[in-house]
Amino acid sequence: MKSTANILVIDDEKAIRNTLKDILEYEKNRVTLAANGIEGLELLKKETFDALLLDIKMEGMDGMEVLEQATALYPDMPVVMISGHGTVDTAVKTIKMGAYDFIEKPLDLNRLLITLRNALDKSKLVTETKTLRKKVAAGKNRELIGESAPLKAIKAIIEKVAPTDARVLITGQNGTGKEVVARMIHSLSNRTEAAFVEVNCAAIPAELIESELFGHMKGSFTGAVKDRAGKFEQADGGTIFLDEIGDMSLPAQAKVLRALQENKITRVGADKDIEVNVRVIAATNKNLEEEIKAGRFREDLYHRLSVILIQVPTLNERTEDIPLLANHFIEQICEESGVAKSTISKDALAELQKINWTGNIRELRNVIERLLILCDKNITAKDVQMYAHPLGS
């Protein structure tokens, strides 16, 4: 069993709760006790646990109900069911509902400890696998594909800027690859081993953006059931990527400006500053100079963010890169799908270069995926003419 695992025990028998607490704490774990299902669920909503020991037969809310809600809250948290009224049917049902294992009372403590150790090892492996997959996925998106003059110019800027801590503002239409540029800057920087934290400012409601960026204290507003670190704290030592910053509210802009000026943030509901060491990269598809004139964006924040300006070209401005991009997407999609790599003819690539790409690289990738699904192993010009546009158009 891993050292200092955080374990929640929910059982309505005080003697069993205390016995489990003594045994688990002797094994160097941190143990929290709950006397019933409702109390246990309240604890689960306030704190993250590494494992849950859960009795089935309890007054009020029984263990099955708790299991259903607990696995919904934390799908990867192992739950070990314990019961003095166990049957094969009950054991099978709990496993199907997401429990890791089922142990009958009176408890065999050696078996319980072995089960917990295996459950925690599996949970750790699942977490590590997810982290690795994220890193691999991020790695696939860290490269700018193409050899056109506009792209070579951007790559040259990135190589010069990446080793510094200069703030960068990336502009360009949706789908042009602004996030790829940001990730490339981070991966070539001295902060590459630290976190790259992305915030989509357009996707977060205005009333929540401050909490999302700077965190909050328990009780600072309705729903703030525990202290929470914001994105700036999570990115400490690394890079924060403020995507679609042109959609950020003016009050939030003021707070971001202060963070950039003082390298400090304050959680919502707190009166204590927290120092942060974060590199800021921002991106937008809007013309911020026009937004400033319209009073929707702070001019002082714009100048703080735009130490280095990078304008990402549209795909229509770099059509000579389409063959490289198309072959890259074919290889990537076929690898992800676990199928043999398809080919694409020169005539088909020429047809792709004739298209008006309003959705830019994102649209091109979607078209390539569509062609791979609908066509034979060699994509032809006729295939592109037939399937590149929305089906039925």
Tab-separated table of C-alpha atoms in Angstrom:
chain	number	residue	atom	x	y	z
A	1	MET	CA	0.000	0.000	0.000
A	2	LYS	CA	1.385	3.418	-0.872
A	3	SER	CA	2.547	5.612	1.965
A	4	THR	CA	0.149	8.191	3.389
A	5	ALA	CA	-2.849	7.193	1.278
A	6	ASN	CA	-5.951	9.237	2.109
A	7	ILE	CA	-8.727	6.729	2.918
A	8	LEU	CA	-12.386	7.315	3.783
A	9	VAL	CA	-14.242	4.704	5.851
A	10	ILE	CA	-18.069	4.765	5.857
A	11	ASP	CA	-19.612	2.276	8.304
A	12	ASP	CA	-22.436	2.606	10.831
A	13	GLU	CA	-20.708	0.308	13.374
A	14	LYS	CA	-18.460	2.422	15.577
A	15	ALA	CA	-16.291	-0.509	16.672
A	16	ILE	CA	-15.500	-1.444	13.053
A	17	ARG	CA	-14.796	2.179	12.114
A	18	ASN	CA	-12.327	2.559	14.971
A	19	THR	CA	-10.661	-0.794	14.300
A	20	LEU	CA	-10.149	0.092	10.632
A	21	LYS	CA	-8.827	3.514	11.600
A	22	ASP	CA	-6.256	1.972	13.980
A	23	ILE	CA	-5.071	-0.634	11.466
A	24	LEU	CA	-4.884	1.761	8.502
A	25	GLU	CA	-3.146	4.503	10.474
A	26	TYR	CA	-0.611	1.930	11.705
A	27	GLU	CA	0.110	1.346	7.993
A	28	LYS	CA	0.953	5.087	7.680
A	29	ASN	CA	-2.346	6.089	6.016
A	30	ARG	CA	-4.516	9.099	6.704
A	31	VAL	CA	-8.021	7.951	7.682
A	32	THR	CA	-11.330	9.841	7.800
A	33	LEU	CA	-14.441	8.260	9.331
A	34	ALA	CA	-18.143	8.688	8.521
A	35	ALA	CA	-20.995	7.044	10.453
A	36	ASN	CA	-23.503	6.984	7.582
A	37	GLY	CA	-23.865	7.442	3.836
A	38	ILE	CA	-25.031	11.070	3.904
A	39	GLU	CA	-22.109	12.131	6.088
A	40	GLY	CA	-19.724	10.182	3.850
A	41	LEU	CA	-20.991	11.814	0.658
A	42	GLU	CA	-20.608	15.269	2.183
A	43	LEU	CA	-16.961	14.450	2.914
A	44	LEU	CA	-16.472	13.175	-0.649
A	45	LYS	CA	-17.808	16.441	-2.051
A	46	LYS	CA	-15.333	18.441	0.029
A	47	GLU	CA	-12.192	16.353	-0.283
A	48	THR	CA	-10.488	13.951	-2.673
A	49	PHE	CA	-9.704	10.482	-1.290
A	50	ASP	CA	-7.396	7.782	-2.647
A	51	ALA	CA	-9.755	4.958	-1.642
A	52	LEU	CA	-13.109	4.303	0.020
A	53	LEU	CA	-14.090	1.485	2.387
A	54	LEU	CA	-17.889	1.316	2.292
A	55	ASP	CA	-20.383	-0.707	4.323
A	56	ILE	CA	-23.473	-1.897	2.427
A	57	LYS	CA	-26.142	-2.204	5.124
A	58	MET	CA	-26.646	1.195	6.770
A	59	GLU	CA	-29.719	3.036	7.974
A	60	GLY	CA	-30.999	5.813	5.754
A	61	MET	CA	-28.806	5.815	2.650
A	62	ASP	CA	-27.345	2.364	2.089
A	63	GLY	CA	-23.953	1.542	0.599
A	64	MET	CA	-25.309	0.856	-2.885
A	65	GLU	CA	-26.649	4.415	-3.166
A	66	VAL	CA	-23.399	5.831	-1.832
A	67	LEU	CA	-21.396	3.694	-4.305
A	68	GLU	CA	-23.418	5.015	-7.235
A	69	GLN	CA	-22.848	8.654	-6.262
A	70	ALA	CA	-19.217	8.147	-5.205
A	71	THR	CA	-18.217	6.555	-8.516
A	72	ALA	CA	-19.999	9.368	-10.364
A	73	LEU	CA	-17.941	11.936	-8.425
A	74	TYR	CA	-14.620	10.071	-8.706
A	75	PRO	CA	-14.689	7.350	-11.402
A	76	ASP	CA	-11.053	6.352	-10.752
A	77	MET	CA	-11.276	6.108	-6.939
A	78	PRO	CA	-11.225	2.444	-5.822
A	79	VAL	CA	-14.164	1.452	-3.590
A	80	VAL	CA	-13.984	-1.675	-1.440
A	81	MET	CA	-17.411	-2.844	-0.217
A	82	ILE	CA	-17.716	-4.509	3.194
A	83	SER	CA	-20.796	-6.289	4.567
A	84	GLY	CA	-21.907	-8.849	7.122
A	85	HIS	CA	-24.856	-9.849	4.940
A	86	GLY	CA	-22.986	-10.627	1.760
A	87	THR	CA	-24.227	-12.879	-1.028
A	88	VAL	CA	-22.724	-13.737	-4.392
A	89	ASP	CA	-25.451	-11.717	-6.132
A	90	THR	CA	-24.693	-8.648	-3.983
A	91	ALA	CA	-20.954	-8.958	-4.607
A	92	VAL	CA	-21.472	-9.249	-8.374
A	93	LYS	CA	-23.843	-6.290	-8.392
A	94	THR	CA	-21.406	-4.001	-6.533
A	95	ILE	CA	-18.558	-4.930	-8.898
A	96	LYS	CA	-20.787	-4.174	-11.902
A	97	MET	CA	-21.635	-0.805	-10.323
A	98	GLY	CA	-17.938	0.086	-10.166
A	99	ALA	CA	-16.640	-1.286	-6.846
A	100	TYR	CA	-13.092	-2.632	-6.872
A	101	ASP	CA	-13.823	-5.587	-4.548
A	102	PHE	CA	-16.236	-7.004	-1.971
A	103	ILE	CA	-15.170	-8.283	1.485
A	104	GLU	CA	-17.428	-9.999	4.020
A	105	LYS	CA	-17.560	-9.383	7.757
A	106	PRO	CA	-16.016	-10.426	10.076
A	107	LEU	CA	-13.153	-8.792	8.243
A	108	ASP	CA	-9.955	-10.650	7.438
A	109	LEU	CA	-7.595	-7.707	8.034
A	110	ASN	CA	-4.728	-9.243	6.043
A	111	ARG	CA	-6.994	-9.692	3.032
A	112	LEU	CA	-8.324	-6.154	3.481
A	113	LEU	CA	-4.811	-4.659	3.495
A	114	ILE	CA	-3.761	-6.655	0.423
A	115	THR	CA	-6.940	-5.643	-1.407
A	116	LEU	CA	-6.390	-1.980	-0.551
A	117	ARG	CA	-2.744	-2.162	-1.642
A	118	ASN	CA	-3.733	-3.658	-5.004
A	119	ALA	CA	-6.554	-1.123	-5.440
A	120	LEU	CA	-4.262	1.818	-4.764
A	121	ASP	CA	-1.580	0.430	-7.100
A	122	LYS	CA	-4.169	0.081	-9.861
A	123	SER	CA	-5.495	3.598	-9.229
A	124	LYS	CA	-1.970	5.000	-9.406
A	125	LEU	CA	-1.359	3.157	-12.674
A	126	VAL	CA	-4.593	4.506	-14.174
A	127	THR	CA	-3.614	8.064	-13.188
A	128	GLU	CA	-0.106	7.671	-14.618
A	129	THR	CA	-1.502	6.233	-17.853
A	130	LYS	CA	-3.884	9.179	-18.266
A	131	THR	CA	-1.052	11.630	-17.617
A	132	LEU	CA	1.155	9.848	-20.155
A	133	ARG	CA	-1.616	9.896	-22.766
A	134	LYS	CA	-2.058	13.628	-22.245
A	135	LYS	CA	1.682	14.163	-22.703
A	136	VAL	CA	1.697	12.063	-25.869
A	137	ALA	CA	-1.345	13.924	-27.237
A	138	ALA	CA	0.261	17.254	-26.377
A	139	GLY	CA	3.498	16.130	-28.024
A	140	LYS	CA	1.674	15.402	-31.267
A	141	ASN	CA	0.420	18.985	-31.292
A	142	ARG	CA	3.742	20.689	-30.582
A	143	GLU	CA	4.967	20.781	-34.150
A	144	LEU	CA	4.161	23.308	-36.847
A	145	ILE	CA	3.799	21.367	-40.099
A	146	GLY	CA	4.875	23.201	-43.250
A	147	GLU	CA	7.745	24.855	-45.109
A	148	SER	CA	6.009	27.954	-46.514
A	149	ALA	CA	7.634	31.369	-46.088
A	150	PRO	CA	5.037	32.578	-43.497
A	151	LEU	CA	5.532	29.439	-41.413
A	152	LYS	CA	9.331	29.597	-41.596
A	153	ALA	CA	9.130	33.180	-40.313
A	154	ILE	CA	6.995	32.092	-37.330
A	155	LYS	CA	9.342	29.184	-36.527
A	156	ALA	CA	12.296	31.600	-36.538
A	157	ILE	CA	10.498	33.926	-34.095
A	158	ILE	CA	9.576	30.996	-31.825
A	159	GLU	CA	13.214	29.826	-31.661
A	160	LYS	CA	14.322	33.308	-30.567
A	161	VAL	CA	11.467	33.951	-28.141
A	162	ALA	CA	11.064	30.525	-26.491
A	163	PRO	CA	14.197	30.630	-24.264
A	164	THR	CA	13.143	33.999	-22.820
A	165	ASP	CA	10.264	34.786	-20.456
A	166	ALA	CA	8.818	37.414	-22.798
A	167	ARG	CA	5.028	37.502	-22.990
A	168	VAL	CA	3.600	36.541	-26.366
A	169	LEU	CA	0.297	37.495	-27.995
A	170	ILE	CA	-0.767	35.140	-30.795
A	171	THR	CA	-3.437	36.327	-33.235
A	172	GLY	CA	-5.174	34.583	-36.098
A	173	GLN	CA	-8.430	33.066	-37.282
A	174	ASN	CA	-10.043	30.065	-35.625
A	175	GLY	CA	-8.377	26.805	-36.592
A	176	THR	CA	-5.062	28.289	-37.738
A	177	GLY	CA	-3.012	26.647	-34.985
A	178	LYS	CA	-2.573	29.317	-32.305
A	179	GLU	CA	-2.487	26.693	-29.537
A	180	VAL	CA	0.180	24.737	-31.436
A	181	VAL	CA	2.336	27.878	-31.514
A	182	ALA	CA	1.830	28.373	-27.761
A	183	ARG	CA	2.727	24.757	-26.965
A	184	MET	CA	5.791	24.953	-29.207
A	185	ILE	CA	7.022	28.059	-27.362
A	186	HIS	CA	6.564	26.254	-24.040
A	187	SER	CA	8.239	23.029	-25.205
A	188	LEU	CA	11.324	24.951	-26.390
A	189	SER	CA	11.499	27.129	-23.267
A	190	ASN	CA	13.382	26.678	-20.002
A	191	ARG	CA	9.998	25.891	-18.417
A	192	THR	CA	9.328	22.791	-20.495
A	193	GLU	CA	9.473	20.445	-17.478
A	194	ALA	CA	6.846	22.512	-15.636
A	195	ALA	CA	3.122	22.766	-16.340
A	196	PHE	CA	1.484	24.163	-19.469
A	197	VAL	CA	-1.960	25.285	-18.272
A	198	GLU	CA	-4.558	26.248	-20.854
A	199	VAL	CA	-7.543	28.483	-20.114
A	200	ASN	CA	-10.258	29.020	-22.727
A	201	CYS	CA	-11.508	32.451	-21.668
A	202	ALA	CA	-14.491	32.254	-24.036
A	203	ALA	CA	-15.769	29.007	-22.503
A	204	ILE	CA	-15.891	30.194	-18.882
A	205	PRO	CA	-18.863	32.332	-17.697
A	206	ALA	CA	-17.869	35.873	-16.710
A	207	GLU	CA	-18.933	35.306	-13.087
A	208	LEU	CA	-16.606	32.284	-12.781
A	209	ILE	CA	-13.510	33.449	-14.691
A	210	GLU	CA	-11.948	35.139	-11.640
A	211	SER	CA	-12.281	31.983	-9.544
A	212	GLU	CA	-10.978	29.861	-12.431
A	213	LEU	CA	-7.876	32.013	-12.892
A	214	PHE	CA	-7.034	32.934	-9.302
A	215	GLY	CA	-8.780	30.267	-7.188
A	216	HIS	CA	-11.071	30.780	-4.214
A	217	MET	CA	-11.404	30.157	-0.502
A	218	LYS	CA	-13.985	27.884	1.065
A	219	GLY	CA	-17.256	29.748	1.642
A	220	SER	CA	-16.316	32.719	-0.551
A	221	PHE	CA	-19.438	32.134	-2.672
A	222	THR	CA	-22.240	29.592	-3.069
A	223	GLY	CA	-20.740	26.291	-4.132
A	224	ALA	CA	-17.234	27.031	-2.818
A	225	VAL	CA	-17.130	23.984	-0.526
A	226	LYS	CA	-13.337	23.877	-0.224
A	227	ASP	CA	-10.249	25.966	-0.954
A	228	ARG	CA	-9.229	25.736	-4.601
A	229	ALA	CA	-6.081	26.784	-6.433
A	230	GLY	CA	-6.642	28.706	-9.664
A	231	LYS	CA	-4.918	28.289	-13.025
A	232	PHE	CA	-2.195	30.838	-12.219
A	233	GLU	CA	-1.161	28.821	-9.158
A	234	GLN	CA	-1.333	25.565	-11.111
A	235	ALA	CA	0.995	27.067	-13.722
A	236	ASP	CA	3.545	28.312	-11.166
A	237	GLY	CA	7.013	27.737	-12.620
A	238	GLY	CA	5.513	27.003	-16.042
A	239	THR	CA	3.320	28.633	-18.673
A	240	ILE	CA	-0.293	29.754	-18.655
A	241	PHE	CA	-2.003	29.994	-22.045
A	242	LEU	CA	-4.935	32.429	-22.055
A	243	ASP	CA	-6.805	31.401	-25.192
A	244	GLU	CA	-9.470	33.711	-26.640
A	245	ILE	CA	-8.441	36.474	-24.236
A	246	GLY	CA	-10.432	38.954	-26.316
A	247	ASP	CA	-13.579	37.453	-24.753
A	248	MET	CA	-12.478	38.095	-21.165
A	249	SER	CA	-14.597	40.492	-19.089
A	250	LEU	CA	-13.178	43.894	-18.120
A	251	PRO	CA	-13.126	43.117	-14.358
A	252	ALA	CA	-11.147	39.923	-15.013
A	253	GLN	CA	-8.805	41.856	-17.321
A	254	ALA	CA	-8.021	44.215	-14.440
A	255	LYS	CA	-7.089	41.279	-12.195
A	256	VAL	CA	-4.894	39.729	-14.897
A	257	LEU	CA	-3.157	43.086	-15.387
A	258	ARG	CA	-2.342	43.228	-11.668
A	259	ALA	CA	-0.982	39.676	-11.777
A	260	LEU	CA	1.295	40.621	-14.668
A	261	GLN	CA	2.463	43.814	-12.997
A	262	GLU	CA	3.157	42.388	-9.535
A	263	ASN	CA	3.602	38.635	-10.133
A	264	LYS	CA	1.003	38.136	-7.393
A	265	ILE	CA	-2.559	36.863	-7.318
A	266	THR	CA	-5.297	36.827	-4.677
A	267	ARG	CA	-7.829	34.044	-4.379
A	268	VAL	CA	-11.498	35.033	-4.311
A	269	GLY	CA	-12.468	35.545	-0.665
A	270	ALA	CA	-8.864	35.823	0.557
A	271	ASP	CA	-6.917	38.837	1.797
A	272	LYS	CA	-3.475	37.288	1.394
A	273	ASP	CA	-1.443	37.598	-1.816
A	274	ILE	CA	0.226	34.576	-3.388
A	275	GLU	CA	3.406	35.070	-5.403
A	276	VAL	CA	3.481	33.270	-8.746
A	277	ASN	CA	6.218	32.753	-11.319
A	278	VAL	CA	4.321	32.265	-14.554
A	279	ARG	CA	5.003	32.941	-18.214
A	280	VAL	CA	1.901	34.267	-19.954
A	281	ILE	CA	1.035	33.468	-23.565
A	282	ALA	CA	-2.276	34.798	-24.865
A	283	ALA	CA	-4.212	34.251	-28.066
A	284	THR	CA	-7.239	35.745	-29.766
A	285	ASN	CA	-9.124	35.648	-33.053
A	286	LYS	CA	-10.262	39.238	-32.520
A	287	ASN	CA	-8.669	42.529	-33.539
A	288	LEU	CA	-7.749	43.805	-30.080
A	289	GLU	CA	-7.003	47.312	-31.328
A	290	GLU	CA	-10.624	47.563	-32.495
A	291	GLU	CA	-11.779	46.037	-29.185
A	292	ILE	CA	-9.807	48.749	-27.346
A	293	LYS	CA	-11.501	51.503	-29.385
A	294	ALA	CA	-14.894	49.955	-28.588
A	295	GLY	CA	-14.061	49.935	-24.872
A	296	ARG	CA	-14.158	46.146	-24.570
A	297	PHE	CA	-10.452	45.567	-23.970
A	298	ARG	CA	-7.960	47.384	-21.757
A	299	GLU	CA	-5.186	49.117	-23.672
A	300	ASP	CA	-2.725	48.739	-20.769
A	301	LEU	CA	-3.318	44.972	-20.693
A	302	TYR	CA	-2.816	44.769	-24.454
A	303	HIS	CA	0.605	46.396	-24.152
A	304	ARG	CA	1.533	44.102	-21.262
A	305	LEU	CA	0.637	41.021	-23.287
A	306	SER	CA	2.040	42.009	-26.675
A	307	VAL	CA	5.770	42.138	-25.974
A	308	ILE	CA	6.033	39.699	-28.887
A	309	LEU	CA	3.258	39.584	-31.491
A	310	ILE	CA	2.793	36.511	-33.681
A	311	GLN	CA	0.205	36.567	-36.465
A	312	VAL	CA	-0.622	33.019	-37.568
A	313	PRO	CA	-1.489	32.899	-41.296
A	314	THR	CA	-4.668	31.336	-42.637
A	315	LEU	CA	-4.427	28.062	-44.531
A	316	ASN	CA	-5.379	29.946	-47.712
A	317	GLU	CA	-2.202	32.024	-47.212
A	318	ARG	CA	-0.012	28.910	-47.059
A	319	THR	CA	-1.580	26.459	-49.521
A	320	GLU	CA	1.870	25.088	-50.407
A	321	ASP	CA	1.837	23.458	-46.947
A	322	ILE	CA	-1.347	21.474	-47.673
A	323	PRO	CA	0.446	18.344	-49.044
A	324	LEU	CA	2.635	18.115	-45.918
A	325	LEU	CA	-0.341	18.720	-43.628
A	326	ALA	CA	-2.549	16.202	-45.447
A	327	ASN	CA	0.077	13.439	-45.234
A	328	HIS	CA	0.733	14.305	-41.579
A	329	PHE	CA	-2.981	13.990	-40.741
A	330	ILE	CA	-3.306	10.730	-42.711
A	331	GLU	CA	-0.432	9.218	-40.726
A	332	GLN	CA	-1.747	10.566	-37.423
A	333	ILE	CA	-5.375	9.454	-37.909
A	334	CYS	CA	-4.438	6.000	-39.210
A	335	GLU	CA	-2.097	5.487	-36.257
A	336	GLU	CA	-4.771	6.575	-33.778
A	337	SER	CA	-7.318	4.255	-35.433
A	338	GLY	CA	-4.884	1.342	-35.604
A	339	VAL	CA	-5.315	0.860	-39.369
A	340	ALA	CA	-2.840	0.623	-42.231
A	341	LYS	CA	-1.733	3.982	-43.612
A	342	SER	CA	-3.657	5.203	-46.673
A	343	THR	CA	-2.098	7.094	-49.567
A	344	ILE	CA	-3.205	10.225	-51.401
A	345	SER	CA	-2.503	11.029	-55.046
A	346	LYS	CA	-0.810	14.200	-56.286
A	347	ASP	CA	-3.994	15.132	-58.152
A	348	ALA	CA	-5.986	14.785	-54.916
A	349	LEU	CA	-3.516	17.087	-53.118
A	350	ALA	CA	-3.868	19.594	-55.965
A	351	GLU	CA	-7.654	19.489	-55.510
A	352	LEU	CA	-7.261	20.159	-51.786
A	353	GLN	CA	-5.160	23.230	-52.625
A	354	LYS	CA	-8.030	24.690	-54.676
A	355	ILE	CA	-10.481	24.725	-51.752
A	356	ASN	CA	-11.329	27.908	-49.819
A	357	TRP	CA	-10.462	26.831	-46.269
A	358	THR	CA	-12.672	29.021	-44.066
A	359	GLY	CA	-12.064	26.666	-41.117
A	360	ASN	CA	-8.309	26.541	-41.741
A	361	ILE	CA	-6.194	23.598	-40.515
A	362	ARG	CA	-8.966	22.268	-38.282
A	363	GLU	CA	-11.250	22.002	-41.306
A	364	LEU	CA	-8.511	20.308	-43.361
A	365	ARG	CA	-8.035	17.656	-40.682
A	366	ASN	CA	-11.786	16.991	-40.596
A	367	VAL	CA	-11.825	16.591	-44.387
A	368	ILE	CA	-8.872	14.185	-44.300
A	369	GLU	CA	-10.603	12.092	-41.635
A	370	ARG	CA	-13.787	12.040	-43.752
A	371	LEU	CA	-11.829	10.920	-46.829
A	372	LEU	CA	-10.122	8.144	-44.868
A	373	ILE	CA	-13.497	6.818	-43.710
A	374	LEU	CA	-15.325	7.035	-47.034
A	375	CYS	CA	-12.610	6.240	-49.592
A	376	ASP	CA	-10.420	3.307	-50.554
A	377	LYS	CA	-6.793	3.031	-49.461
A	378	ASN	CA	-5.692	5.529	-52.142
A	379	ILE	CA	-7.470	8.902	-52.053
A	380	THR	CA	-8.003	10.307	-55.537
A	381	ALA	CA	-8.886	13.716	-56.985
A	382	LYS	CA	-12.404	12.421	-57.664
A	383	ASP	CA	-12.731	11.474	-53.990
A	384	VAL	CA	-11.786	14.995	-52.930
A	385	GLN	CA	-14.299	16.522	-55.365
A	386	MET	CA	-17.002	14.214	-54.012
A	387	TYR	CA	-16.378	14.271	-50.267
A	388	ALA	CA	-14.355	17.376	-49.354
A	389	HIS	CA	-17.483	19.491	-49.034
A	390	PRO	CA	-20.345	18.789	-46.585
A	391	LEU	CA	-22.166	15.620	-47.636
A	392	GLY	CA	-25.314	16.335	-49.600
A	393	SER	CA	-24.183	19.827	-50.632
